[in-house]
Amino acid sequence: MVKPMEGIRVLEVAQFTFVPSAGAVLADWGADVIKIEHAEKGDAQRGIVKVFSHGVGSGDSFSAMMDGPNRGKRSVGLALEKPEAKPVLEKLIRTSDVFLTNFLPRARAKLGIDADSVRRVNPDIVYTVGSGFGHSGPDADKGGYDSTAFWARAGTADSATAPGAEYLVNQPGGAFGDNIGGMTIAGGIAAALLARARTGVAPTVDISLLGVGAWANQMSVNMALANGGPLPKIDPVAARASNPLTGVYRTADDRWISLSMLQPGRYFPEFAERIGRPELAADERFDSAEKLMANAAEAAEIIAAAIEERTKDEWVAAFDGMEGQWAVVQNTYEVGHDPALRAVGQIADVVDAEGRPRQLVGSPVQFDREAPELTRGPLFAEHTDEVLRELGLSDEELLNLKIAGAAT
């Protein structure tokens, strides 16, 4: 199995999901990712898990919320604010290729993990920061989550909310922007390591949630800039009025089928046959692409009525092998069982700390068409002794660190 990051050590000082998910991707790719957690408090995400404990029972160490963005790492409990921890931190920095953090600028300076401090110890390290709003500018010191920086401020929340809606559309799932951002960070780090190998100079990598959100929404933002104002909102149902083979249609069991056939003239004859209305292809209102578009609203009504006559499962069977593009609007459980994802191993097996089989979504990049083999996320400070002994610390030094409260 190809592990392009094998031999690369990543030192992660980060919490929640945005930046830790980047460490998870790098671990998927073979990197040795050492996660520094506060010696007493740990990653703040561990506290959130206790509140939102979906799928976590009493005495159950596995958490999709924690293991997803932290699988494959080693956890070291270290209180960076204590002077006794500084020599250990410096040893970790010296032996690492990448330093990865999402701490705010003031916290980085206070803890001695700002770029200058880290590079004084190891000038060859790829220093990487994931921020809310960028490395400079008016909000460089401002914290942010994907709900604020990625979803709200980058324009996607507004774009996703239908005209006249009573409520703003929320992100479709927790850590939605965080995980997209984490994948972006991992790609930036890979490019920086390539640049270091070619030039001998390690670049600094900066990625913001706002920037990732603007990039994800770039087509609409670019069009708005060209048009000199915000784009008109498009209701997904109303979109069918210009092309009846695009948009969503409700089934008999209140599920949805999404059509995206951008060449309606090409696909309409087969589609009409599949919905049990083959005569529509020869109907003088719809017998060419131009006529179909001109009479789109009327065609959409006919299609909507036909789709509402059968259930989602019946349409899956009816549309099997159809040339035109379509998809069921799946819920999250269905995504976890999607046969296309499972065929390539992207729904991956892991074994939790109690030896029970679990499953997590794997990162989408595969090398030589092989899915990465995942391991669970670490328990809090699970690898402190192991990692610090690798650095050459004696049992007495370990004990003294723990007595001082600098390590766990």
CSV table of C-alpha atoms in Angstrom, one decimal:
chain,number,residue,atom,x,y,z
A,1,MET,CA,0.0,0.0,0.0
A,2,VAL,CA,1.3,3.4,-1.0
A,3,LYS,CA,1.8,5.8,2.0
A,4,PRO,CA,3.2,9.0,0.6
A,5,MET,CA,3.6,10.6,4.0
A,6,GLU,CA,5.4,7.7,5.6
A,7,GLY,CA,8.5,9.0,7.4
A,8,ILE,CA,7.0,12.4,7.9
A,9,ARG,CA,6.3,13.5,11.4
A,10,VAL,CA,3.5,16.0,12.1
A,11,LEU,CA,3.3,17.8,15.5
A,12,GLU,CA,-0.3,19.0,16.0
A,13,VAL,CA,-1.2,21.5,18.6
A,14,ALA,CA,-4.9,22.0,17.7
A,15,GLN,CA,-8.4,21.4,19.0
A,16,PHE,CA,-11.9,20.7,17.6
A,17,THR,CA,-12.1,19.5,14.0
A,18,PHE,CA,-10.9,22.0,11.4
A,19,VAL,CA,-7.1,21.6,11.8
A,20,PRO,CA,-7.2,18.1,13.5
A,21,SER,CA,-9.1,16.7,10.5
A,22,ALA,CA,-6.0,17.7,8.4
A,23,GLY,CA,-3.9,15.7,10.8
A,24,ALA,CA,-6.2,12.7,10.3
A,25,VAL,CA,-5.8,12.9,6.5
A,26,LEU,CA,-2.0,13.0,6.9
A,27,ALA,CA,-2.2,10.0,9.2
A,28,ASP,CA,-4.3,8.2,6.6
A,29,TRP,CA,-1.5,9.0,4.1
A,30,GLY,CA,1.1,7.4,6.5
A,31,ALA,CA,2.4,10.3,8.5
A,32,ASP,CA,3.3,9.9,12.2
A,33,VAL,CA,1.0,12.5,13.8
A,34,ILE,CA,1.7,13.5,17.4
A,35,LYS,CA,-1.2,15.3,18.9
A,36,ILE,CA,-0.4,17.6,21.8
A,37,GLU,CA,-3.3,17.9,24.3
A,38,HIS,CA,-3.3,19.9,27.4
A,39,ALA,CA,-2.1,17.8,30.3
A,40,GLU,CA,-5.3,18.4,32.3
A,41,LYS,CA,-8.0,19.5,29.9
A,42,GLY,CA,-7.2,17.6,26.8
A,43,ASP,CA,-8.7,18.7,23.4
A,44,ALA,CA,-11.8,20.7,24.1
A,45,GLN,CA,-13.6,18.4,21.6
A,46,ARG,CA,-13.5,15.7,24.2
A,47,GLY,CA,-15.7,17.9,26.4
A,48,ILE,CA,-18.2,18.5,23.5
A,49,VAL,CA,-18.4,14.7,23.0
A,50,LYS,CA,-19.8,14.4,26.5
A,51,VAL,CA,-22.6,16.7,25.6
A,52,PHE,CA,-23.3,15.4,22.1
A,53,SER,CA,-22.7,11.8,22.8
A,54,HIS,CA,-24.4,10.2,19.7
A,55,GLY,CA,-23.4,6.5,19.7
A,56,VAL,CA,-21.3,6.8,22.9
A,57,GLY,CA,-22.4,4.7,25.8
A,58,SER,CA,-21.3,4.5,29.3
A,59,GLY,CA,-17.7,3.2,29.4
A,60,ASP,CA,-17.5,3.4,25.6
A,61,SER,CA,-14.3,5.1,24.5
A,62,PHE,CA,-15.2,5.4,20.8
A,63,SER,CA,-16.7,8.7,19.5
A,64,ALA,CA,-17.4,9.5,15.9
A,65,MET,CA,-17.0,13.1,16.8
A,66,MET,CA,-13.5,12.6,18.3
A,67,ASP,CA,-12.2,9.5,16.4
A,68,GLY,CA,-13.1,10.9,13.0
A,69,PRO,CA,-10.7,13.9,13.0
A,70,ASN,CA,-8.2,12.2,15.2
A,71,ARG,CA,-7.8,8.6,13.9
A,72,GLY,CA,-4.3,7.3,13.4
A,73,LYS,CA,-2.6,9.8,15.8
A,74,ARG,CA,-0.7,9.5,19.0
A,75,SER,CA,-1.8,11.6,21.9
A,76,VAL,CA,0.7,13.3,24.3
A,77,GLY,CA,-0.6,15.2,27.4
A,78,LEU,CA,1.6,18.3,27.8
A,79,ALA,CA,1.0,21.6,29.6
A,80,LEU,CA,2.7,24.0,27.2
A,81,GLU,CA,2.3,26.9,29.6
A,82,LYS,CA,4.5,25.3,32.2
A,83,PRO,CA,8.3,26.0,31.8
A,84,GLU,CA,9.1,22.3,32.5
A,85,ALA,CA,7.3,21.4,29.3
A,86,LYS,CA,9.4,23.7,27.1
A,87,PRO,CA,12.4,21.3,26.6
A,88,VAL,CA,10.1,18.5,25.7
A,89,LEU,CA,8.2,20.7,23.2
A,90,GLU,CA,11.5,21.7,21.6
A,91,LYS,CA,12.6,18.1,21.3
A,92,LEU,CA,9.3,17.3,19.5
A,93,ILE,CA,9.7,20.3,17.2
A,94,ARG,CA,13.3,19.3,16.3
A,95,THR,CA,12.1,15.8,15.3
A,96,SER,CA,9.1,17.0,13.3
A,97,ASP,CA,8.6,17.9,9.6
A,98,VAL,CA,5.4,19.8,10.1
A,99,PHE,CA,4.0,22.0,12.9
A,100,LEU,CA,0.2,22.2,12.7
A,101,THR,CA,-2.0,24.5,14.8
A,102,ASN,CA,-5.2,26.5,15.0
A,103,PHE,CA,-4.4,28.5,18.2
A,104,LEU,CA,-5.0,32.2,17.9
A,105,PRO,CA,-2.0,34.6,17.5
A,106,ARG,CA,-1.9,35.7,21.1
A,107,ALA,CA,-2.1,32.2,22.4
A,108,ARG,CA,0.7,31.1,20.0
A,109,ALA,CA,3.0,33.9,21.2
A,110,LYS,CA,2.2,33.2,24.9
A,111,LEU,CA,3.0,29.5,24.5
A,112,GLY,CA,6.0,30.0,22.3
A,113,ILE,CA,4.5,28.2,19.4
A,114,ASP,CA,4.4,31.1,16.9
A,115,ALA,CA,6.3,30.7,13.6
A,116,ASP,CA,9.4,32.6,14.8
A,117,SER,CA,9.7,30.6,18.0
A,118,VAL,CA,9.2,27.2,16.3
A,119,ARG,CA,11.6,28.0,13.5
A,120,ARG,CA,14.3,29.1,15.9
A,121,VAL,CA,14.2,25.5,17.1
A,122,ASN,CA,13.8,23.9,13.7
A,123,PRO,CA,14.2,26.2,10.6
A,124,ASP,CA,13.3,23.3,8.3
A,125,ILE,CA,9.8,22.7,9.7
A,126,VAL,CA,6.7,23.4,7.6
A,127,TYR,CA,4.8,25.8,9.9
A,128,THR,CA,1.0,25.5,9.3
A,129,VAL,CA,-1.9,27.5,10.7
A,130,GLY,CA,-5.6,27.0,10.2
A,131,SER,CA,-7.5,30.2,11.1
A,132,GLY,CA,-11.0,31.6,11.0
A,133,PHE,CA,-10.4,34.7,8.9
A,134,GLY,CA,-6.8,34.7,7.6
A,135,HIS,CA,-3.2,35.3,8.8
A,136,SER,CA,-3.5,39.1,8.5
A,137,GLY,CA,-6.2,41.7,8.0
A,138,PRO,CA,-8.8,43.2,10.4
A,139,ASP,CA,-9.9,39.8,11.8
A,140,ALA,CA,-6.6,37.9,12.1
A,141,ASP,CA,-7.0,37.8,15.9
A,142,LYS,CA,-10.6,36.7,15.7
A,143,GLY,CA,-11.7,33.2,16.4
A,144,GLY,CA,-14.2,31.4,14.2
A,145,TYR,CA,-16.0,28.1,13.5
A,146,ASP,CA,-17.2,26.7,10.2
A,147,SER,CA,-20.7,27.9,11.1
A,148,THR,CA,-19.5,31.5,11.2
A,149,ALA,CA,-16.5,31.8,8.9
A,150,PHE,CA,-17.2,29.1,6.3
A,151,TRP,CA,-20.9,28.9,6.1
A,152,ALA,CA,-22.3,32.3,7.1
A,153,ARG,CA,-19.6,34.7,6.1
A,154,ALA,CA,-18.5,33.0,2.9
A,155,GLY,CA,-22.0,33.3,1.4
A,156,THR,CA,-23.1,29.7,1.3
A,157,ALA,CA,-25.8,30.1,3.9
A,158,ASP,CA,-27.4,32.9,2.1
A,159,SER,CA,-27.1,31.1,-1.3
A,160,ALA,CA,-28.6,27.9,0.2
A,161,THR,CA,-31.6,29.7,1.7
A,162,ALA,CA,-34.6,29.9,-0.6
A,163,PRO,CA,-36.2,33.3,-1.3
A,164,GLY,CA,-38.7,34.3,1.3
A,165,ALA,CA,-37.7,31.5,3.7
A,166,GLU,CA,-38.6,32.0,7.3
A,167,TYR,CA,-35.4,30.5,8.6
A,168,LEU,CA,-31.8,30.6,7.4
A,169,VAL,CA,-30.5,27.2,6.2
A,170,ASN,CA,-27.9,25.7,8.5
A,171,GLN,CA,-24.9,23.7,7.5
A,172,PRO,CA,-26.1,20.2,6.5
A,173,GLY,CA,-24.0,18.6,9.2
A,174,GLY,CA,-21.6,19.2,12.0
A,175,ALA,CA,-18.0,20.1,11.0
A,176,PHE,CA,-19.1,20.4,7.4
A,177,GLY,CA,-16.7,23.2,6.5
A,178,ASP,CA,-14.1,22.0,9.0
A,179,ASN,CA,-13.6,18.7,7.1
A,180,ILE,CA,-13.5,20.4,3.7
A,181,GLY,CA,-10.9,22.8,5.2
A,182,GLY,CA,-8.9,20.0,6.8
A,183,MET,CA,-8.6,18.3,3.4
A,184,THR,CA,-7.4,21.7,2.0
A,185,ILE,CA,-4.8,22.0,4.7
A,186,ALA,CA,-3.5,18.5,4.1
A,187,GLY,CA,-3.1,19.4,0.4
A,188,GLY,CA,-1.2,22.6,1.3
A,189,ILE,CA,1.1,20.7,3.6
A,190,ALA,CA,1.9,18.1,0.9
A,191,ALA,CA,2.7,20.9,-1.6
A,192,ALA,CA,4.9,22.6,1.0
A,193,LEU,CA,6.8,19.4,1.7
A,194,LEU,CA,7.4,19.0,-2.0
A,195,ALA,CA,8.7,22.6,-2.2
A,196,ARG,CA,11.0,22.0,0.8
A,197,ALA,CA,12.4,18.9,-0.9
A,198,ARG,CA,13.0,20.8,-4.2
A,199,THR,CA,14.4,24.1,-2.8
A,200,GLY,CA,15.6,23.3,0.7
A,201,VAL,CA,13.3,26.0,2.1
A,202,ALA,CA,10.2,25.1,4.2
A,203,PRO,CA,7.3,27.4,3.4
A,204,THR,CA,4.7,28.6,5.8
A,205,VAL,CA,1.2,27.3,5.1
A,206,ASP,CA,-1.9,29.4,5.9
A,207,ILE,CA,-5.6,28.3,5.3
A,208,SER,CA,-8.6,30.1,6.7
A,209,LEU,CA,-12.2,28.8,7.0
A,210,LEU,CA,-13.4,32.0,5.3
A,211,GLY,CA,-11.0,31.4,2.4
A,212,VAL,CA,-12.1,27.8,2.0
A,213,GLY,CA,-15.7,28.8,2.1
A,214,ALA,CA,-15.1,31.5,-0.6
A,215,TRP,CA,-13.3,28.9,-2.7
A,216,ALA,CA,-16.1,26.4,-2.3
A,217,ASN,CA,-18.6,29.1,-3.4
A,218,GLN,CA,-16.3,30.6,-6.0
A,219,MET,CA,-18.5,30.3,-9.0
A,220,SER,CA,-21.3,32.3,-7.4
A,221,VAL,CA,-18.9,34.8,-5.9
A,222,ASN,CA,-17.1,35.3,-9.3
A,223,MET,CA,-20.4,35.7,-11.0
A,224,ALA,CA,-21.6,38.3,-8.4
A,225,LEU,CA,-18.4,40.3,-8.9
A,226,ALA,CA,-18.9,40.2,-12.7
A,227,ASN,CA,-22.6,41.2,-12.3
A,228,GLY,CA,-21.9,44.0,-9.9
A,229,GLY,CA,-24.2,42.7,-7.2
A,230,PRO,CA,-25.5,39.6,-5.5
A,231,LEU,CA,-27.0,36.9,-7.7
A,232,PRO,CA,-30.7,36.3,-7.7
A,233,LYS,CA,-31.7,33.3,-5.5
A,234,ILE,CA,-33.0,30.2,-7.3
A,235,ASP,CA,-35.6,28.0,-5.7
A,236,PRO,CA,-34.6,24.3,-6.5
A,237,VAL,CA,-38.2,23.6,-7.4
A,238,ALA,CA,-38.6,26.7,-9.5
A,239,ALA,CA,-35.3,25.8,-11.3
A,240,ARG,CA,-37.3,23.1,-13.1
A,241,ALA,CA,-39.1,25.9,-15.0
A,242,SER,CA,-36.1,26.4,-17.3
A,243,ASN,CA,-35.1,22.8,-17.7
A,244,PRO,CA,-37.5,20.1,-16.4
A,245,LEU,CA,-34.7,17.6,-16.2
A,246,THR,CA,-32.9,19.5,-13.5
A,247,GLY,CA,-34.1,20.1,-9.9
A,248,VAL,CA,-35.7,17.9,-7.3
A,249,TYR,CA,-38.9,15.9,-7.4
A,250,ARG,CA,-40.9,14.4,-4.5
A,251,THR,CA,-41.7,10.6,-4.6
A,252,ALA,CA,-44.7,8.9,-3.3
A,253,ASP,CA,-43.0,8.1,0.1
A,254,ASP,CA,-41.9,11.7,0.6
A,255,ARG,CA,-38.3,11.2,-0.5
A,256,TRP,CA,-36.6,13.2,-3.2
A,257,ILE,CA,-35.0,12.5,-6.5
A,258,SER,CA,-32.5,15.0,-7.9
A,259,LEU,CA,-32.2,15.3,-11.6
A,260,SER,CA,-29.2,17.1,-13.3
A,261,MET,CA,-29.5,16.4,-17.0
A,262,LEU,CA,-28.0,19.5,-18.5
A,263,GLN,CA,-28.6,18.3,-22.1
A,264,PRO,CA,-32.4,17.7,-21.9
A,265,GLY,CA,-32.9,17.1,-25.6
A,266,ARG,CA,-30.4,14.2,-25.5
A,267,TYR,CA,-31.8,12.5,-22.4
A,268,PHE,CA,-35.6,13.2,-22.6
A,269,PRO,CA,-36.7,10.3,-24.8
A,270,GLU,CA,-35.1,7.7,-22.5
A,271,PHE,CA,-36.3,9.5,-19.4
A,272,ALA,CA,-39.9,9.7,-20.7
A,273,GLU,CA,-39.8,6.0,-21.3
A,274,ARG,CA,-38.4,5.3,-17.8
A,275,ILE,CA,-41.2,7.3,-16.1
A,276,GLY,CA,-43.8,5.4,-18.1
A,277,ARG,CA,-44.7,8.2,-20.5
A,278,PRO,CA,-42.8,7.4,-23.8
A,279,GLU,CA,-45.3,9.4,-25.8
A,280,LEU,CA,-44.0,12.6,-24.3
A,281,ALA,CA,-40.8,12.3,-26.5
A,282,ALA,CA,-43.0,12.7,-29.6
A,283,ASP,CA,-45.3,15.3,-28.1
A,284,GLU,CA,-45.1,18.5,-30.3
A,285,ARG,CA,-44.5,20.5,-27.1
A,286,PHE,CA,-41.4,18.5,-26.1
A,287,ASP,CA,-40.0,16.9,-29.3
A,288,SER,CA,-36.8,19.0,-29.4
A,289,ALA,CA,-34.5,20.6,-26.9
A,290,GLU,CA,-35.7,24.1,-27.8
A,291,LYS,CA,-39.4,23.1,-27.3
A,292,LEU,CA,-38.7,21.3,-24.1
A,293,MET,CA,-37.0,24.4,-22.7
A,294,ALA,CA,-39.7,26.7,-24.0
A,295,ASN,CA,-42.4,24.5,-22.3
A,296,ALA,CA,-40.3,23.5,-19.3
A,297,ALA,CA,-42.9,24.5,-16.7
A,298,GLU,CA,-45.5,22.3,-18.3
A,299,ALA,CA,-43.1,19.4,-18.7
A,300,ALA,CA,-42.0,19.8,-15.1
A,301,GLU,CA,-45.6,19.5,-13.9
A,302,ILE,CA,-46.1,16.3,-15.8
A,303,ILE,CA,-42.8,14.9,-14.5
A,304,ALA,CA,-43.6,15.9,-10.9
A,305,ALA,CA,-47.0,14.1,-11.1
A,306,ALA,CA,-45.3,11.0,-12.5
A,307,ILE,CA,-42.6,10.9,-9.9
A,308,GLU,CA,-45.1,11.2,-7.1
A,309,GLU,CA,-46.8,8.0,-8.2
A,310,ARG,CA,-43.9,5.7,-7.1
A,311,THR,CA,-41.7,5.3,-4.1
A,312,LYS,CA,-38.0,6.1,-3.9
A,313,ASP,CA,-37.1,2.4,-4.2
A,314,GLU,CA,-39.3,2.0,-7.2
A,315,TRP,CA,-37.6,4.9,-8.9
A,316,VAL,CA,-34.1,3.5,-8.1
A,317,ALA,CA,-35.1,0.3,-9.9
A,318,ALA,CA,-36.7,2.2,-12.8
A,319,PHE,CA,-33.8,4.5,-13.4
A,320,ASP,CA,-31.1,1.8,-13.0
A,321,GLY,CA,-28.7,2.1,-16.0
A,322,MET,CA,-30.4,5.3,-17.4
A,323,GLU,CA,-27.9,7.5,-19.3
A,324,GLY,CA,-29.1,10.7,-17.8
A,325,GLN,CA,-27.7,12.0,-14.5
A,326,TRP,CA,-29.8,11.5,-11.3
A,327,ALA,CA,-29.4,10.7,-7.7
A,328,VAL,CA,-31.5,9.9,-4.6
A,329,VAL,CA,-31.3,12.6,-2.0
A,330,GLN,CA,-29.8,10.3,0.7
A,331,ASN,CA,-29.8,10.7,4.5
A,332,THR,CA,-26.6,10.3,6.4
A,333,TYR,CA,-27.2,6.7,7.3
A,334,GLU,CA,-27.7,5.8,3.7
A,335,VAL,CA,-24.5,7.6,2.8
A,336,GLY,CA,-22.7,5.3,5.3
A,337,HIS,CA,-24.0,2.4,3.3
A,338,ASP,CA,-23.7,3.8,-0.2
A,339,PRO,CA,-22.5,0.9,-2.4
A,340,ALA,CA,-20.2,3.2,-4.4
A,341,LEU,CA,-18.4,4.4,-1.3
A,342,ARG,CA,-18.1,0.9,0.1
A,343,ALA,CA,-16.9,-0.5,-3.3
A,344,VAL,CA,-13.7,1.7,-3.0
A,345,GLY,CA,-13.3,1.2,0.8
A,346,GLN,CA,-14.1,4.8,1.8
A,347,ILE,CA,-16.4,3.5,4.5
A,348,ALA,CA,-13.5,2.0,6.5
A,349,ASP,CA,-13.4,-0.4,9.4
A,350,VAL,CA,-11.6,0.5,12.6
A,351,VAL,CA,-11.3,-1.3,15.9
A,352,ASP,CA,-11.9,0.7,19.1
A,353,ALA,CA,-10.0,0.6,22.3
A,354,GLU,CA,-12.3,-2.1,23.7
A,355,GLY,CA,-11.7,-4.3,20.6
A,356,ARG,CA,-15.0,-3.7,19.0
A,357,PRO,CA,-15.4,-3.1,15.2
A,358,ARG,CA,-16.4,0.4,14.2
A,359,GLN,CA,-16.6,2.3,10.9
A,360,LEU,CA,-15.5,5.8,9.8
A,361,VAL,CA,-15.6,7.7,6.6
A,362,GLY,CA,-12.1,7.6,5.0
A,363,SER,CA,-10.5,10.6,3.3
A,364,PRO,CA,-11.4,10.8,-0.4
A,365,VAL,CA,-7.9,10.7,-1.8
A,366,GLN,CA,-6.6,7.2,-2.7
A,367,PHE,CA,-3.3,6.2,-4.0
A,368,ASP,CA,-3.0,3.3,-6.5
A,369,ARG,CA,-6.7,2.8,-6.0
A,370,GLU,CA,-6.2,1.4,-2.5
A,371,ALA,CA,-8.2,2.6,0.5
A,372,PRO,CA,-6.1,3.6,3.6
A,373,GLU,CA,-6.2,1.3,6.6
A,374,LEU,CA,-7.5,3.3,9.5
A,375,THR,CA,-6.7,3.0,13.2
A,376,ARG,CA,-8.8,4.5,15.9
A,377,GLY,CA,-8.3,7.9,17.5
A,378,PRO,CA,-6.1,8.0,20.6
A,379,LEU,CA,-7.4,8.0,24.2
A,380,PHE,CA,-6.4,11.1,26.0
A,381,ALA,CA,-2.6,11.3,26.6
A,382,GLU,CA,-2.4,7.6,25.6
A,383,HIS,CA,1.0,7.8,24.1
A,384,THR,CA,2.8,10.3,26.4
A,385,ASP,CA,5.3,7.8,27.9
A,386,GLU,CA,5.9,6.1,24.5
A,387,VAL,CA,6.6,9.3,22.6
A,388,LEU,CA,8.7,11.0,25.3
A,389,ARG,CA,10.8,7.8,25.8
A,390,GLU,CA,11.4,7.9,22.0
A,391,LEU,CA,12.8,11.4,22.6
A,392,GLY,CA,15.3,10.0,25.1
A,393,LEU,CA,13.6,11.0,28.4
A,394,SER,CA,14.3,8.7,31.3
A,395,ASP,CA,11.7,7.3,33.6
A,396,GLU,CA,12.8,9.8,36.3
A,397,GLU,CA,12.4,12.7,33.9
A,398,LEU,CA,9.0,11.5,32.9
A,399,LEU,CA,8.0,11.2,36.6
A,400,ASN,CA,9.3,14.7,37.4
A,401,LEU,CA,7.3,16.2,34.5
A,402,LYS,CA,4.1,14.5,35.8
A,403,ILE,CA,4.8,15.7,39.4
A,404,ALA,CA,5.1,19.2,38.1
A,405,GLY,CA,1.8,18.9,36.2
A,406,ALA,CA,3.6,19.5,32.9
A,407,ALA,CA,2.7,16.1,31.4
A,408,THR,CA,0.1,13.4,31.8
